[in-house]
CSV table of C-alpha atoms in Angstrom, one decimal:
chain,number,residue,atom,x,y,z
A,14,MET,CA,0.0,0.2,0.1
A,15,ILE,CA,1.5,3.6,-0.7
A,16,ILE,CA,0.0,6.1,1.6
A,17,LYS,CA,0.5,10.0,-0.6
A,18,ASP,CA,1.2,12.7,1.0
A,19,PHE,CA,-2.2,14.8,0.7
A,20,GLU,CA,-4.2,11.6,2.7
A,21,LEU,CA,-2.0,12.2,5.7
A,22,PHE,CA,-0.2,15.3,5.9
A,23,SER,CA,-2.3,18.0,7.6
A,24,LYS,CA,-2.4,21.2,9.8
A,25,TYR,CA,-2.6,18.9,12.6
A,26,THR,CA,-1.8,15.9,14.6
A,27,THR,CA,-3.4,12.9,12.6
A,28,LEU,CA,-3.6,9.0,13.3
A,29,LYS,CA,-4.4,6.4,10.6
A,30,THR,CA,-3.8,2.5,11.3
A,31,ILE,CA,-3.6,-0.2,8.6
A,32,ASN,CA,-4.3,-4.0,9.5
A,33,GLU,CA,-2.8,-5.0,6.6
A,34,SER,CA,-1.0,-8.8,4.6
A,35,PHE,CA,1.3,-8.8,2.7
A,36,ASP,CA,3.1,-11.7,-0.1
A,37,TYR,CA,6.5,-11.9,-0.3
A,38,SER,CA,6.7,-15.8,-1.0
A,39,SER,CA,8.0,-14.9,-4.8
A,40,ILE,CA,10.8,-13.0,-3.2
A,41,GLU,CA,14.4,-15.2,-3.1
A,42,PHE,CA,16.9,-14.4,-0.9
A,43,PRO,CA,21.4,-15.6,-1.4
A,44,VAL,CA,22.0,-19.2,-0.3
A,45,GLY,CA,23.9,-18.2,2.3
A,46,LEU,CA,21.5,-16.3,4.7
A,47,ALA,CA,19.4,-18.4,7.3
A,48,LEU,CA,16.9,-16.8,6.0
A,49,ARG,CA,14.9,-18.8,3.0
A,50,GLN,CA,11.7,-17.5,2.7
A,51,ILE,CA,8.4,-15.1,4.1
A,52,VAL,CA,6.0,-17.4,4.1
A,53,SER,CA,3.3,-14.7,5.5
A,54,ALA,CA,3.1,-11.0,7.0
A,55,ASP,CA,0.3,-9.6,8.7
A,56,ALA,CA,0.9,-6.4,9.6
A,57,ILE,CA,-0.6,-3.4,12.1
A,58,ILE,CA,0.9,-0.2,10.6
A,59,SER,CA,-0.3,3.3,12.9
A,60,ILE,CA,1.6,6.4,10.6
A,61,LYS,CA,1.1,9.4,13.2
A,62,TYR,CA,2.4,13.0,11.0
A,63,ASP,CA,3.0,15.6,13.7
A,64,SER,CA,2.9,18.9,11.6
A,65,ILE,CA,4.7,20.7,14.5
A,66,SER,CA,7.9,18.9,13.4
A,67,GLU,CA,6.4,18.0,10.1
A,68,LEU,CA,7.4,14.2,10.7
A,69,THR,CA,5.7,11.1,10.4
A,70,THR,CA,5.7,7.9,12.9
A,71,ILE,CA,5.5,4.8,11.3
A,72,ASN,CA,5.0,2.1,14.0
A,73,LEU,CA,4.7,-1.8,12.9
A,74,LYS,CA,3.8,-5.0,15.1
A,75,ILE,CA,4.4,-7.7,12.6
A,76,ILE,CA,3.0,-10.9,12.9
A,77,GLY,CA,4.4,-13.9,10.3
A,78,VAL,CA,5.7,-17.4,9.8
A,79,ALA,CA,9.2,-17.5,7.8
A,80,LYS,CA,11.0,-20.3,6.5
A,81,MET,CA,15.1,-20.7,8.2
A,82,ARG,CA,17.6,-23.2,7.5
A,83,CYS,CA,19.3,-24.4,10.6
A,84,ALA,CA,23.0,-24.0,10.6
A,85,ILE,CA,23.5,-27.5,12.4
A,86,THR,CA,20.9,-29.5,10.7
A,87,ASN,CA,20.6,-28.0,7.1
A,88,GLU,CA,17.2,-28.6,6.9
A,89,ILE,CA,15.0,-25.6,6.8
A,90,VAL,CA,12.3,-24.7,9.0
A,91,ASP,CA,9.4,-22.9,10.0
A,92,TYR,CA,10.7,-20.0,12.3
A,93,ASN,CA,7.3,-17.9,13.8
A,94,TYR,CA,8.2,-14.4,14.4
A,95,THR,CA,6.3,-11.2,16.2
A,96,ILE,CA,8.4,-7.8,15.6
A,97,ASP,CA,8.1,-4.3,17.2
A,98,ASP,CA,9.3,-1.6,15.6
A,99,GLU,CA,10.0,2.2,14.7
A,100,VAL,CA,10.8,4.0,11.4
A,101,VAL,CA,11.0,7.9,11.2
A,102,TYR,CA,10.7,9.8,8.3
A,103,SER,CA,10.8,13.5,7.2
A,104,SER,CA,10.3,15.3,4.2
A,105,ASP,CA,13.6,17.0,5.6
A,106,PRO,CA,16.5,15.8,3.4
A,107,ASN,CA,19.0,17.4,5.9
A,108,ASN,CA,17.3,15.3,9.0
A,109,ILE,CA,19.9,13.6,9.4
A,110,ASP,CA,18.0,11.3,12.2
A,111,THR,CA,14.8,10.1,10.0
A,112,ILE,CA,14.5,8.5,6.2
A,113,THR,CA,13.6,11.1,3.5
A,114,ILE,CA,10.6,10.3,2.6
A,115,GLU,CA,10.7,10.5,-1.3
A,116,ASN,CA,7.9,11.3,-4.2
A,117,ARG,CA,5.8,12.5,-1.7
A,118,GLN,CA,4.7,9.2,-0.7
A,119,ILE,CA,5.3,6.7,2.0
A,120,ASN,CA,5.6,2.4,0.5
A,121,THR,CA,4.0,0.3,3.5
A,122,TYR,CA,5.2,-3.2,1.4
A,123,ASN,CA,8.9,-1.6,1.8
A,124,ILE,CA,8.5,-0.7,5.3
A,125,VAL,CA,7.4,-4.4,6.5
A,126,TYR,CA,9.5,-5.4,4.5
A,127,ASP,CA,13.3,-3.9,5.5
A,128,SER,CA,11.8,-4.5,9.1
A,129,ILE,CA,11.6,-8.3,8.6
A,130,VAL,CA,15.2,-8.9,6.7
A,131,THR,CA,16.8,-6.2,9.5
A,132,SER,CA,14.6,-8.0,12.7
A,133,LEU,CA,15.4,-11.3,11.6
A,134,PRO,CA,18.3,-13.9,13.2
A,135,THR,CA,21.3,-14.1,10.4
A,136,TYR,CA,22.4,-17.5,12.1
A,137,PHE,CA,19.4,-20.0,12.8
A,138,VAL,CA,19.4,-23.2,14.8
A,139,LYS,CA,15.7,-25.6,15.7
A,140,GLU,CA,15.2,-26.0,18.8
A,141,GLY,CA,16.2,-29.3,20.1
A,142,VAL,CA,20.1,-29.4,18.3
A,143,GLU,CA,22.6,-28.7,20.8
A,144,LEU,CA,25.5,-28.0,19.5
A,145,LYS,CA,28.3,-30.6,20.2
A,146,GLN,CA,31.9,-29.4,21.3
A,147,GLU,CA,33.9,-32.5,20.7
A,148,THR,CA,36.9,-31.5,24.1
A,149,GLN,CA,39.7,-33.3,23.2
A,150,LYS,CA,42.7,-33.4,26.1
A,151,GLU,CA,46.2,-33.4,24.0
A,152,GLU,CA,48.3,-34.3,26.1
A,153,LYS,CA,51.4,-32.1,27.0
A,154,THR,CA,54.6,-34.0,25.8
A,155,ILE,CA,57.8,-31.8,25.3
A,156,ASP,CA,60.1,-32.7,22.6
A,157,PRO,CA,63.1,-34.3,24.2
A,158,ARG,CA,65.6,-31.7,22.2
A,159,LEU,CA,64.2,-28.8,24.3
A,160,ALA,CA,63.1,-30.9,27.3
A,161,LYS,CA,66.7,-28.7,28.9
A,162,LEU,CA,65.1,-25.7,28.5
A,163,LYS,CA,62.6,-26.4,30.7
A,164,ASP,CA,65.4,-26.9,33.5
A,165,LEU,CA,66.0,-23.7,32.8
A,166,PHE,CA,62.9,-21.5,34.1
A,167,LYS,CA,63.5,-23.5,38.2
C-alpha cells in the first residue's frame, strides 16, 4: 500500500492505523542466508504525522512465519516471529536522524519488508538441536630436544 502525503499530512496531528497482510513468498534470498522464504506477514501499521515537527512516525507490529535454514542440520524449518519496530520519516533531506520521504509518498510494502529482513536472525538453530563440542585433551608432551630448557626457568 502506498500512502500519499495529501492523504495523511494536514495542519494537525493525524493518526492512521492499517491492518494488512503482505505477500513476500516470491522473493528469493541468497543461498548463504538462514532466511529462505517469508511465508506470511500480517502487520498492524500506525502512522502518525506531527505538523509541528514535520515528522511521520510509523509503528509496526508484524506477526508471521518464515522458512529458515538450520545452521547445524541444514533443514528448512518454519520460524514464527513477532516484530515491533518504529520508523521515522521526514520531508527534510537534511535531517540525518530520519529517513527522507521520496516522491511525497510512503510505501508500506517496503517498510514492512525491510523491518522483517533486518529483524530476523542471520544465524538460526532449530529447537532441540544442540551443538556437540568435542573436547579432546591433548597430552602435553615435551620435545626431548627442548626438555633441558624447562630446567632453565626453575
